[in-house]
JSON list of C-alpha atoms in Angstrom, two decimals:
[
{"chain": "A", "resi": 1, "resn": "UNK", "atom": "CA", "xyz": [97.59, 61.36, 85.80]},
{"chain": "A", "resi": 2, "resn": "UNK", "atom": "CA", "xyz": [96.69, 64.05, 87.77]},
{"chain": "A", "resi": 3, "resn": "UNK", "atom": "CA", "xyz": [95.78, 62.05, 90.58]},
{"chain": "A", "resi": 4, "resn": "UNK", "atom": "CA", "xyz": [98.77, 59.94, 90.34]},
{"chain": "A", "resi": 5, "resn": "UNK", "atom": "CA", "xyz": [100.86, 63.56, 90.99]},
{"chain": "A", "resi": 6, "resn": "UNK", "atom": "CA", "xyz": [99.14, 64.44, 93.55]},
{"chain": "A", "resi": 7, "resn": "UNK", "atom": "CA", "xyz": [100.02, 61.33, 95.50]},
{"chain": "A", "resi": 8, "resn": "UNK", "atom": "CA", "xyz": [103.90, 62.01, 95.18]},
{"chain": "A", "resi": 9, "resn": "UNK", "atom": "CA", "xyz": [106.06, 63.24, 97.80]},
{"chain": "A", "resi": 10, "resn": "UNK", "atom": "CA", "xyz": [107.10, 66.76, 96.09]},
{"chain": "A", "resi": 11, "resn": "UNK", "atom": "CA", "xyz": [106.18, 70.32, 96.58]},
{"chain": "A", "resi": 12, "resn": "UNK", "atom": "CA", "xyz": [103.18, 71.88, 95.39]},
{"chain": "A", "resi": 13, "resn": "UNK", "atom": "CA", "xyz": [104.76, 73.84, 93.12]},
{"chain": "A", "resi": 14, "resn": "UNK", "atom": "CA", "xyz": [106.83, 70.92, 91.43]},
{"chain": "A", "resi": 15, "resn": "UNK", "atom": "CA", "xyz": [103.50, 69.12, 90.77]},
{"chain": "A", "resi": 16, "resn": "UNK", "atom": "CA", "xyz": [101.75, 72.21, 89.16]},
{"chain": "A", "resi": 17, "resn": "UNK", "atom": "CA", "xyz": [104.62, 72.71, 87.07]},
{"chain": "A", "resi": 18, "resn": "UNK", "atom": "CA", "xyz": [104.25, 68.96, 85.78]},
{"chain": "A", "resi": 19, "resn": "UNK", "atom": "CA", "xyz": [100.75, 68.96, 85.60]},
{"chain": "A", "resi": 20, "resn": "UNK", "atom": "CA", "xyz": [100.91, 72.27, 83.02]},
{"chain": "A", "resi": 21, "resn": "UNK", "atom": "CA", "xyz": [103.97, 70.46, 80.93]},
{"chain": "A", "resi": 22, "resn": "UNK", "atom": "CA", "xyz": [101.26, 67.58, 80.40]},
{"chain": "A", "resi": 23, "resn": "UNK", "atom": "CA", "xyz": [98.28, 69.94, 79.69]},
{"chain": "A", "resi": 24, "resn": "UNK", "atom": "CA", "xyz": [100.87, 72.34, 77.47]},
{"chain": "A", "resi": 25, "resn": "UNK", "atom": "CA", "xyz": [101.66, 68.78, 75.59]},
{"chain": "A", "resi": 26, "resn": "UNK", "atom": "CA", "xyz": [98.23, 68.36, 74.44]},
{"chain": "A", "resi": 27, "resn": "UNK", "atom": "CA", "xyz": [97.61, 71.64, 73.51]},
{"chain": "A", "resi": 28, "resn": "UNK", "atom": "CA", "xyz": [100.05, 71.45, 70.98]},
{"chain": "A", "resi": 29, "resn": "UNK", "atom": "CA", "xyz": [99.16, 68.13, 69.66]},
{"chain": "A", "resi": 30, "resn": "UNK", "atom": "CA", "xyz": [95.45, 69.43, 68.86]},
{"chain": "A", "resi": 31, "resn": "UNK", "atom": "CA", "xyz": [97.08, 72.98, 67.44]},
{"chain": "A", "resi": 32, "resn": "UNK", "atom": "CA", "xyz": [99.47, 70.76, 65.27]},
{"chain": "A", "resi": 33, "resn": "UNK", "atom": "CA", "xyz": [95.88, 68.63, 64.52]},
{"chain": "A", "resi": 34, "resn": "UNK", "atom": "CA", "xyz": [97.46, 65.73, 65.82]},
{"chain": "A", "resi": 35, "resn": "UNK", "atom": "CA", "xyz": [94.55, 65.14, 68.14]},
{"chain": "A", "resi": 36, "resn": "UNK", "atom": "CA", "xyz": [90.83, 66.57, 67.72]},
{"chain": "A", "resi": 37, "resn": "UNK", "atom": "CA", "xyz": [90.11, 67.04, 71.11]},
{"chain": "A", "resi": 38, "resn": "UNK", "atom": "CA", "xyz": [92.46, 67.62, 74.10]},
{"chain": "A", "resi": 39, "resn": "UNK", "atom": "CA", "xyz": [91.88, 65.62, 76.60]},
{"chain": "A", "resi": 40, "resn": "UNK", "atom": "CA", "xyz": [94.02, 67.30, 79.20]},
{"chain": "A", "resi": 41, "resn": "UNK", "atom": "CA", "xyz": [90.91, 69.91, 79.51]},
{"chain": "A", "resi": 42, "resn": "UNK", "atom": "CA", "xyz": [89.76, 68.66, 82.89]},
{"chain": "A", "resi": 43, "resn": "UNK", "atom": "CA", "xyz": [92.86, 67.97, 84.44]},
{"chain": "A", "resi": 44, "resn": "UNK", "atom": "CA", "xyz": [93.19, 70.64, 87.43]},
{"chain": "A", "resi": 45, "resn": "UNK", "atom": "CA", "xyz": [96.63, 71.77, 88.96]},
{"chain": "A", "resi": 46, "resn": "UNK", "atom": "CA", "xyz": [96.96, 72.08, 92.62]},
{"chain": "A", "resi": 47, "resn": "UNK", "atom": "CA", "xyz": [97.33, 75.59, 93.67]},
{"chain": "A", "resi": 48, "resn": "UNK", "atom": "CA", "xyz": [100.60, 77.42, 94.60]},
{"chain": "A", "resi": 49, "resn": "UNK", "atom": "CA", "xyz": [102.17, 80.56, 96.22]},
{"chain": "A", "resi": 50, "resn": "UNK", "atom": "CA", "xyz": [102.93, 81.91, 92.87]},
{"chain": "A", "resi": 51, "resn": "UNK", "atom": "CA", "xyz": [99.25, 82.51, 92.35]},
{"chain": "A", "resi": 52, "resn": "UNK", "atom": "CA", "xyz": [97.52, 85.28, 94.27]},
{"chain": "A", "resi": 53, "resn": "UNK", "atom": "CA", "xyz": [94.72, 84.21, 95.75]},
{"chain": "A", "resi": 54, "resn": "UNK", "atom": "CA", "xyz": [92.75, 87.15, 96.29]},
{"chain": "A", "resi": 55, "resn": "UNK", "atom": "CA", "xyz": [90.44, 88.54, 93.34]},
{"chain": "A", "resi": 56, "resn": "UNK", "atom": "CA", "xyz": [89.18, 92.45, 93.78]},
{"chain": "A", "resi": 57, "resn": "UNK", "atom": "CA", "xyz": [85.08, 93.12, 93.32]},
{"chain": "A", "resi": 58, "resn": "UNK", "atom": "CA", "xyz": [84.58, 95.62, 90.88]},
{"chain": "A", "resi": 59, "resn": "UNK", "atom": "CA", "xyz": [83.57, 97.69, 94.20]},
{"chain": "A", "resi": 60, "resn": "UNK", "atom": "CA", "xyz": [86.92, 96.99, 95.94]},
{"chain": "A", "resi": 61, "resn": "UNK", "atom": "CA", "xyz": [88.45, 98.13, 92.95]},
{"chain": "A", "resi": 62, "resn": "UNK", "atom": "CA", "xyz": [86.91, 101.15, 92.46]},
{"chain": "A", "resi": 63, "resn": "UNK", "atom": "CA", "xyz": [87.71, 102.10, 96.29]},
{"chain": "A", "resi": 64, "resn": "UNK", "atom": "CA", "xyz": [91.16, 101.33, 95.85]},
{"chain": "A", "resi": 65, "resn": "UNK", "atom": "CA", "xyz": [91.32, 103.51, 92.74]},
{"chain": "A", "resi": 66, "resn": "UNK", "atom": "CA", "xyz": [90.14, 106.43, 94.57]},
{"chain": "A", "resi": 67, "resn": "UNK", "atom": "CA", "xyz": [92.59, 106.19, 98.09]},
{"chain": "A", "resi": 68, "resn": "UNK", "atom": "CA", "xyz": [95.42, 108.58, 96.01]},
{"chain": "A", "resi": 69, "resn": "UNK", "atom": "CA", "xyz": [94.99, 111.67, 97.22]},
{"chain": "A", "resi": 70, "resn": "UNK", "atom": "CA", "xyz": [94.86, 113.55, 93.34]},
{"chain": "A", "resi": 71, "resn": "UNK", "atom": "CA", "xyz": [95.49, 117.04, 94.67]},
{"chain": "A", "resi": 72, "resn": "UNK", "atom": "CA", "xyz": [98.91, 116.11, 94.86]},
{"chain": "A", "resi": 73, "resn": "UNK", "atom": "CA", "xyz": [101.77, 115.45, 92.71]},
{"chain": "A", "resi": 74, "resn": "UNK", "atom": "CA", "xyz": [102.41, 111.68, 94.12]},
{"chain": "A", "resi": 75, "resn": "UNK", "atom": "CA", "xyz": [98.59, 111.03, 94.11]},
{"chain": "A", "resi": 76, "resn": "UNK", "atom": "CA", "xyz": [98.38, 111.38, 90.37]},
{"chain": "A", "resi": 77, "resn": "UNK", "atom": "CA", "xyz": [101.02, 109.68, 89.64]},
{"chain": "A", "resi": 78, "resn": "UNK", "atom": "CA", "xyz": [99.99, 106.50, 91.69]},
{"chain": "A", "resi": 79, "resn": "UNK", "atom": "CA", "xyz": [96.37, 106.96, 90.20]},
{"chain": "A", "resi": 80, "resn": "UNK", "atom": "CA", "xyz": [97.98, 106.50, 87.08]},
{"chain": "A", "resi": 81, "resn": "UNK", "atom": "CA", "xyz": [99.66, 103.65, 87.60]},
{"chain": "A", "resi": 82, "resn": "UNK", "atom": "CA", "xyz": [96.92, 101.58, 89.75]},
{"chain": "A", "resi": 83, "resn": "UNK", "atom": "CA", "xyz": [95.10, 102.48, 86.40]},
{"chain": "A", "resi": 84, "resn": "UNK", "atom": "CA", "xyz": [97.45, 101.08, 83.99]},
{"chain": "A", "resi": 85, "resn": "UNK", "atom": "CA", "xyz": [97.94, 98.10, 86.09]},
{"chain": "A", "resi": 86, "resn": "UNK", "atom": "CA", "xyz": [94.12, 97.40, 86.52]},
{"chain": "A", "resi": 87, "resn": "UNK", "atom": "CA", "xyz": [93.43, 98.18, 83.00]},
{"chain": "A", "resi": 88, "resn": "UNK", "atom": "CA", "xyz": [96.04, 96.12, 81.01]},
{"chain": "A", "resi": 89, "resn": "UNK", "atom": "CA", "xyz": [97.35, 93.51, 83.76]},
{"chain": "A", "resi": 90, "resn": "UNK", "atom": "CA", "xyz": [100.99, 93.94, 83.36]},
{"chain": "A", "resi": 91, "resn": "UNK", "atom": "CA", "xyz": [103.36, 92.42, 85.61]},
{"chain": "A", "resi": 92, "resn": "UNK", "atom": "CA", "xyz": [105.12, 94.70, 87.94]},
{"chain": "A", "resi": 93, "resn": "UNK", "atom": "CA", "xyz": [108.17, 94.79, 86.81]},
{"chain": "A", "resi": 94, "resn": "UNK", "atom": "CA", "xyz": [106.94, 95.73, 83.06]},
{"chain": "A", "resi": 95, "resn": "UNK", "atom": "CA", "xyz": [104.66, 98.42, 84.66]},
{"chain": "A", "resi": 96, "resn": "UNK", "atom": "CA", "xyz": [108.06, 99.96, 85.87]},
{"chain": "A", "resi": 97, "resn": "UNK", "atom": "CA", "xyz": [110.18, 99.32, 83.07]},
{"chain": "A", "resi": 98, "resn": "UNK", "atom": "CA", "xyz": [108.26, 101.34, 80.84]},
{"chain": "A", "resi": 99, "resn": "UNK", "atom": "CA", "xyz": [109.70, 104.23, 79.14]},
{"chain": "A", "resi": 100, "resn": "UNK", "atom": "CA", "xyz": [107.98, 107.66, 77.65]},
{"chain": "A", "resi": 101, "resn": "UNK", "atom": "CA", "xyz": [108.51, 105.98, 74.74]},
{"chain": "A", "resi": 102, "resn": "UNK", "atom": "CA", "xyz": [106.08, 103.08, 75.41]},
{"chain": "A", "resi": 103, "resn": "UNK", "atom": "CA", "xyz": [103.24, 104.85, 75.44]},
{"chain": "A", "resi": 104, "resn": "UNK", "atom": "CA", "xyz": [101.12, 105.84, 72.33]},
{"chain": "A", "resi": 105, "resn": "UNK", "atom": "CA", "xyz": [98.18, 107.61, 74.29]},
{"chain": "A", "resi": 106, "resn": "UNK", "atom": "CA", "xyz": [96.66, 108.85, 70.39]},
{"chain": "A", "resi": 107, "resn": "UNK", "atom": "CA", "xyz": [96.16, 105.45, 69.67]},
{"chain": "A", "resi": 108, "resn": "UNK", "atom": "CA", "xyz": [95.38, 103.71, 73.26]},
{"chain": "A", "resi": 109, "resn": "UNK", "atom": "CA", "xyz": [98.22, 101.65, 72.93]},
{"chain": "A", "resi": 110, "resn": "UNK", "atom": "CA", "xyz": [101.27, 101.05, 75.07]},
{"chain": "A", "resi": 111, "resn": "UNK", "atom": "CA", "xyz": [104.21, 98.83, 74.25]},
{"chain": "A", "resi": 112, "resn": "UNK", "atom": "CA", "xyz": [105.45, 96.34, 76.45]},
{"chain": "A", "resi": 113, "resn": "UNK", "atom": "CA", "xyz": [109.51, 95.72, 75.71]},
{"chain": "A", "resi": 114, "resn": "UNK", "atom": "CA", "xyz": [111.00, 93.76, 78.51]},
{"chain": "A", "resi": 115, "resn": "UNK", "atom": "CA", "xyz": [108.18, 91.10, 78.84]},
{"chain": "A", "resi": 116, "resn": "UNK", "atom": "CA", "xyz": [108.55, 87.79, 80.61]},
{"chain": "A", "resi": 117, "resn": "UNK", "atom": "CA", "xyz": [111.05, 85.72, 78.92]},
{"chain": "A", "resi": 118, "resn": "UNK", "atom": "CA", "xyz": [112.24, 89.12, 76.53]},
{"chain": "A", "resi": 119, "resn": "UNK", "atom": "CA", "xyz": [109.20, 89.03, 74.45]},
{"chain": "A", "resi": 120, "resn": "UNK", "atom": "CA", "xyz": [107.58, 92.35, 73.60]},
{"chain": "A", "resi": 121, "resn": "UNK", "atom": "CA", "xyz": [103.75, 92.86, 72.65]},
{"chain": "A", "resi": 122, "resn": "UNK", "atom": "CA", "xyz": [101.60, 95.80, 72.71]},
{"chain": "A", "resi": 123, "resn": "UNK", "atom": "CA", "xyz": [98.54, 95.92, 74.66]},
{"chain": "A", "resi": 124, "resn": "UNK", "atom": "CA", "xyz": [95.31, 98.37, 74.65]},
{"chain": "A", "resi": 125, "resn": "UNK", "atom": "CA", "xyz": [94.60, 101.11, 77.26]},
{"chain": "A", "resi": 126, "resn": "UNK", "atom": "CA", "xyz": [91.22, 101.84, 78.72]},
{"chain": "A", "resi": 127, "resn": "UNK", "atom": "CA", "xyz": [90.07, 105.11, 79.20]},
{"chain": "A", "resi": 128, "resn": "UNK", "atom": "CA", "xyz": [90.55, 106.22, 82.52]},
{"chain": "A", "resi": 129, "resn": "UNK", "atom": "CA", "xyz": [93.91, 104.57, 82.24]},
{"chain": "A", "resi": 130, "resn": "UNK", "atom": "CA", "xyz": [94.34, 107.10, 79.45]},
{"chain": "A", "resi": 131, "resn": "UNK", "atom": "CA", "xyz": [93.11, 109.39, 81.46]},
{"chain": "A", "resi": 132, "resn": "UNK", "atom": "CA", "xyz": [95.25, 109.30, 84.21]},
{"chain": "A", "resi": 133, "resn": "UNK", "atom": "CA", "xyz": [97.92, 109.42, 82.39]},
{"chain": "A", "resi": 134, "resn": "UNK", "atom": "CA", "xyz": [97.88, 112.16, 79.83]},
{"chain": "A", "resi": 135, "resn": "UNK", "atom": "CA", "xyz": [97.07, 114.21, 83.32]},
{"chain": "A", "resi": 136, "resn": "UNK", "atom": "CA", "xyz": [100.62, 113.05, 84.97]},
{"chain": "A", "resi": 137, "resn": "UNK", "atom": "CA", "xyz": [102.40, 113.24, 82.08]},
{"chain": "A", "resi": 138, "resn": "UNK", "atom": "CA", "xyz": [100.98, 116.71, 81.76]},
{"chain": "A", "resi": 139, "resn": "UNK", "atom": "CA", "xyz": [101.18, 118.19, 84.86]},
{"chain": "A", "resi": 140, "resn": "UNK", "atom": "CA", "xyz": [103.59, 115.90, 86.88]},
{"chain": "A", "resi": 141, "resn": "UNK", "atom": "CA", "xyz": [106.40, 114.00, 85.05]},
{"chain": "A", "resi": 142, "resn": "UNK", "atom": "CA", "xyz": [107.95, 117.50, 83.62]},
{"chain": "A", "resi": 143, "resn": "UNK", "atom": "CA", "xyz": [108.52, 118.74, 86.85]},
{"chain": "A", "resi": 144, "resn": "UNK", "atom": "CA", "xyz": [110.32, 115.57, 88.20]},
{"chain": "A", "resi": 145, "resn": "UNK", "atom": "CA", "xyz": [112.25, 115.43, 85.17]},
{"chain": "A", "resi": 146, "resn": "UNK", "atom": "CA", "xyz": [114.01, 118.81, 84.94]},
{"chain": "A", "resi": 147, "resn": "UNK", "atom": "CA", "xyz": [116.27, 116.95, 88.18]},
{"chain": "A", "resi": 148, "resn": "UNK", "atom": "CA", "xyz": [117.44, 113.89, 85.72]},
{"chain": "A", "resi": 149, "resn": "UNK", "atom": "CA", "xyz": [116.63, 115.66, 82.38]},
{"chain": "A", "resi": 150, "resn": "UNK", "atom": "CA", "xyz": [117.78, 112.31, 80.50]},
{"chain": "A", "resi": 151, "resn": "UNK", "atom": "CA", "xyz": [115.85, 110.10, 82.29]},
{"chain": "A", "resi": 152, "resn": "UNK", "atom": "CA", "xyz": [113.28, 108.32, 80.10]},
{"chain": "A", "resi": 153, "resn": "UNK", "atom": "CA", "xyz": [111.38, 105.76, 82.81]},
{"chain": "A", "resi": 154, "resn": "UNK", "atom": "CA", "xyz": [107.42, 106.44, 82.74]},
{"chain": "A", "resi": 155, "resn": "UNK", "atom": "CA", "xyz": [107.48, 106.69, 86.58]},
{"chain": "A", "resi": 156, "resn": "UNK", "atom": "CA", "xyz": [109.66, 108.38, 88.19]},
{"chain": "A", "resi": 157, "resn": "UNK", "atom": "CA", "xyz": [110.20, 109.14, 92.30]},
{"chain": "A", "resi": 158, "resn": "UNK", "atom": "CA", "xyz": [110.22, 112.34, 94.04]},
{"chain": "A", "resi": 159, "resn": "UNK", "atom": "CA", "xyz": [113.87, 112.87, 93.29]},
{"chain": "A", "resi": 160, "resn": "UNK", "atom": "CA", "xyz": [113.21, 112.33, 89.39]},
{"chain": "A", "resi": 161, "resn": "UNK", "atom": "CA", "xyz": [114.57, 109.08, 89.60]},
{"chain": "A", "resi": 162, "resn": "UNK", "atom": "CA", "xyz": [112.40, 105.67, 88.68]},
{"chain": "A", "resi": 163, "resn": "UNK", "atom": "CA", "xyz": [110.19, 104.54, 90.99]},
{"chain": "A", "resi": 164, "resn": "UNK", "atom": "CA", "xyz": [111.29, 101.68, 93.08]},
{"chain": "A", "resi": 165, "resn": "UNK", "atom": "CA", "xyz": [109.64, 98.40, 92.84]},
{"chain": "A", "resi": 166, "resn": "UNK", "atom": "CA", "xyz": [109.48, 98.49, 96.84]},
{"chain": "A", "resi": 167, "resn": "UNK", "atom": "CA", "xyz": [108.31, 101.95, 97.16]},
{"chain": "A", "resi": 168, "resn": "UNK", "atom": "CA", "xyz": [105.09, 100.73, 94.85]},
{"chain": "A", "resi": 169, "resn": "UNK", "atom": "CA", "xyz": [104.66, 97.32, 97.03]},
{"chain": "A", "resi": 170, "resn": "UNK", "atom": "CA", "xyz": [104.24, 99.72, 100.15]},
{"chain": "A", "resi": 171, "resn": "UNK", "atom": "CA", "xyz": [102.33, 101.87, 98.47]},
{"chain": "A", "resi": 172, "resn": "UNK", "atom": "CA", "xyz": [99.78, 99.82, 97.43]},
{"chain": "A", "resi": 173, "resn": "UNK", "atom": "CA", "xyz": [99.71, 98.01, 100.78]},
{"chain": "A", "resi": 174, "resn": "UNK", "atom": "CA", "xyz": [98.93, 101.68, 102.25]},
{"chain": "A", "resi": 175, "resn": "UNK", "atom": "CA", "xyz": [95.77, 102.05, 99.91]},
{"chain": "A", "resi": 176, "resn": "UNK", "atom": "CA", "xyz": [94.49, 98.37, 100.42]},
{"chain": "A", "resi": 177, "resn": "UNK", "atom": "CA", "xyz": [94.72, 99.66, 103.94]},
{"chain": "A", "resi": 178, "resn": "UNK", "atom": "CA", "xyz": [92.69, 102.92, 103.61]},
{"chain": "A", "resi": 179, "resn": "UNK", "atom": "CA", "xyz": [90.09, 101.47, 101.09]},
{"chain": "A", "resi": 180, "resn": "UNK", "atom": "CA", "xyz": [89.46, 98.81, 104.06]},
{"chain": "A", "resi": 181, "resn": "UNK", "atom": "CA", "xyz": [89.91, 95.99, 101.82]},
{"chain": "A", "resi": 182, "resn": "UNK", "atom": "CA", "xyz": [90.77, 92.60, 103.50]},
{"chain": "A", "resi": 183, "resn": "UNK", "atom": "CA", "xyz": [91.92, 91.08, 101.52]},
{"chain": "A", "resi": 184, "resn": "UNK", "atom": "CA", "xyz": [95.47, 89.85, 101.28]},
{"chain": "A", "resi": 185, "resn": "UNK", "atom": "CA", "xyz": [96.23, 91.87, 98.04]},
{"chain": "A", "resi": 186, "resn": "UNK", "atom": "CA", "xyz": [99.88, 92.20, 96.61]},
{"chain": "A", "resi": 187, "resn": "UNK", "atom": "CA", "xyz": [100.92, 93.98, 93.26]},
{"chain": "A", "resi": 188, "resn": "UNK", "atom": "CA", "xyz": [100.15, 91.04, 91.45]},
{"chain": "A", "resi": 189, "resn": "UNK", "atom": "CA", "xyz": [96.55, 90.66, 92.55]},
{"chain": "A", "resi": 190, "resn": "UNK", "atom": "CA", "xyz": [95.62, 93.73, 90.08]},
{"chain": "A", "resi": 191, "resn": "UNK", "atom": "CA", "xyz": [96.46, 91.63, 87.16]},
{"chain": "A", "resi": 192, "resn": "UNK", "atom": "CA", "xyz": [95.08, 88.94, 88.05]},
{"chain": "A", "resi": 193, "resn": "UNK", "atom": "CA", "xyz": [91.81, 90.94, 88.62]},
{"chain": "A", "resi": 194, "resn": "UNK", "atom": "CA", "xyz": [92.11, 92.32, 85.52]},
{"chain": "A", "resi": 195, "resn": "UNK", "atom": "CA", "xyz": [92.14, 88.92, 83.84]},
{"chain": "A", "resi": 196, "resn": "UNK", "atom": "CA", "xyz": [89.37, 88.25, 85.98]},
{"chain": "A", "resi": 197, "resn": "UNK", "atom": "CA", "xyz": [86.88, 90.66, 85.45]},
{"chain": "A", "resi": 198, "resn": "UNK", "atom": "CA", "xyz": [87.53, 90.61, 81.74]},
{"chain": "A", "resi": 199, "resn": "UNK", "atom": "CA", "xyz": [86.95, 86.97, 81.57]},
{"chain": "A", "resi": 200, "resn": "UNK", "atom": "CA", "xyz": [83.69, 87.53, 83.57]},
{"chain": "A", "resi": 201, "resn": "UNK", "atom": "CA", "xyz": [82.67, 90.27, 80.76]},
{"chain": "A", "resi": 202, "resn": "UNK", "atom": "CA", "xyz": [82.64, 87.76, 77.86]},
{"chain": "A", "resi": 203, "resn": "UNK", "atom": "CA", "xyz": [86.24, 88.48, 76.97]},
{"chain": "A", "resi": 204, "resn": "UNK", "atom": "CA", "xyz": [88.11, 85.46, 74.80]},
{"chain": "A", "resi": 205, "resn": "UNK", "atom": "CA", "xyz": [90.41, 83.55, 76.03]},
{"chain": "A", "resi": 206, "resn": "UNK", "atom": "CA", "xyz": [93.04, 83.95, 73.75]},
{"chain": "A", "resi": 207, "resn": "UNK", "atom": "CA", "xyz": [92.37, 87.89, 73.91]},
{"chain": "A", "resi": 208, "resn": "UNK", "atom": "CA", "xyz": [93.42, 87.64, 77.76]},
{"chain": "A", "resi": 209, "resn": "UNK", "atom": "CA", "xyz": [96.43, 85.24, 76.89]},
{"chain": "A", "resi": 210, "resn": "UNK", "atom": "CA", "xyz": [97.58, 87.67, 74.36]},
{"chain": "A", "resi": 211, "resn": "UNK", "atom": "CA", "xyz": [97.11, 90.83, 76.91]},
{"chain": "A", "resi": 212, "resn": "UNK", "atom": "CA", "xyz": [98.72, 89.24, 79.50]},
{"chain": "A", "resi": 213, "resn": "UNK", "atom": "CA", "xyz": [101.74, 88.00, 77.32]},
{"chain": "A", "resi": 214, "resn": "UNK", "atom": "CA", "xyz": [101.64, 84.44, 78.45]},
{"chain": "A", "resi": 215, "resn": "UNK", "atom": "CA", "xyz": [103.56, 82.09, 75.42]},
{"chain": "A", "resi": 216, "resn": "UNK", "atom": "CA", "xyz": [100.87, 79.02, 75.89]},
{"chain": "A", "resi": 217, "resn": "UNK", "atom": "CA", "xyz": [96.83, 78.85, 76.01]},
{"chain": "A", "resi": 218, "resn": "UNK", "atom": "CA", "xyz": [97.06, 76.54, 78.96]},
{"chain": "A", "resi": 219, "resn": "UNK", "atom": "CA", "xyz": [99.22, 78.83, 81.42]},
{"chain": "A", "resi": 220, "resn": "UNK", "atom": "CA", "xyz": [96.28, 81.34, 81.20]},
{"chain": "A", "resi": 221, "resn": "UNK", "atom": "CA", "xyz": [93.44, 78.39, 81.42]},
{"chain": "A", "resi": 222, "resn": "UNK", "atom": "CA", "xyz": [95.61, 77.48, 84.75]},
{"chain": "A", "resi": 223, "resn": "UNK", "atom": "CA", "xyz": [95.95, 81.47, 85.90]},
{"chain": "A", "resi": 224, "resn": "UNK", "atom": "CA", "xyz": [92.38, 81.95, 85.66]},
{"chain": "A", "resi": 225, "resn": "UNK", "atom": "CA", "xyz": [91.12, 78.22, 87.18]}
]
């Protein structure tokens, strides 16, 4: 089958998209226990834009981690967040929808409520993420939010108001830069690193689909291929 798709005359990302509609198929039929073994295991999906490409070393990561300049107000802040992103691979959009409210930093855990699709799940911190952030909540977000006292958004701007999804995507651009990393890195490359790495340490499979909120086993077999 997968051979046959690759033959037709349709985009890249149309193929991938039938390719994971076939291997989604036959993970339900051996969930269900209408098969014993799925034999959609080895079929591989041709890659697409949607995918970043580029994976950060652990060394590259911890470089990029330390390019905020943490004697400052904005430094801290973006620590925090490269943190958070790194540590529980949200998508960028959650990472700046979160409220005050979303975060339980007692427990290490931090509730995601405007997931892909509208579902909501709650995901574990790591420690400097927790870190990081009990230091700009501390020190940083107070400040920013006497301007827009009602103003509930986890990160907010200069002016008190959220932080921009643009502002973030240059910002990270500017420490890729001055870490010296070459790689063609976006936003989205952090949680795919996370995925990554945690795969790498032994983590399972459906521990990583769960974290990164994705509704089927096979989308996360395809995101980490």
């Amino acid at each position: 089958y997968g051979s046959l798709i690759r033959r037709l005359s349709i985009s890249r990302a149309t193929k991938a998209q039938r390719i994971r509609s076939v291997q989604r198929l036959f993970v339900c039929l051996v969930e269900t226990n209408q098969l014993l073994v799925n034999p959609a295991t080895s079929l591989q999906s041709p890659s697409t834009s949607g995918l970043p490409r580029s994976i950060l070393t652990v060394a590259e990561v911890k470089r990029l981690m330390a390019q905020p300049n943490t004697s400052l107000w904005d430094g801290i802040r973006d620590r925090a967040l490269l943190e958070l992103m790194y540590s529980t691979g949200l998508r960028l959009g959650e990472a700046l929808s979160l409220t005050v409210y979303d975060l339980d930093l007692t427990t290490r855990l931090l509730s995601i409520r405007s997931g892909k699709g509208g579902k909501g799940r709650v995901v574990p911190l790591g420690k400097e993420a927790t870190k990081w952030l009990r230091e700009y909540l501390k020190k940083i977000r107070p400040k920013k939010n006497r301007l827009h006292p009602h103003e509930r958004t986890l990160f907010l701007s200069y002016c008190g108001t959220p932080l921009r999804l643009y502002t973030w995507q240059a910002l990270i651009q500017r420490y890729v830069k001055a870490a010296k990393i070459k790689k063609k890195v976006t936003c989205h490359s952090l949680r795919h690193t996370c995925a990554t790495h945690l795969l790498e340490a032994g983590a399972d499979l459906l521990a990583i689909k769960e974290l990164l909120g994705h509704a089927h086993i096979a989308t996360t077999m395809l995101y980490l291929h």
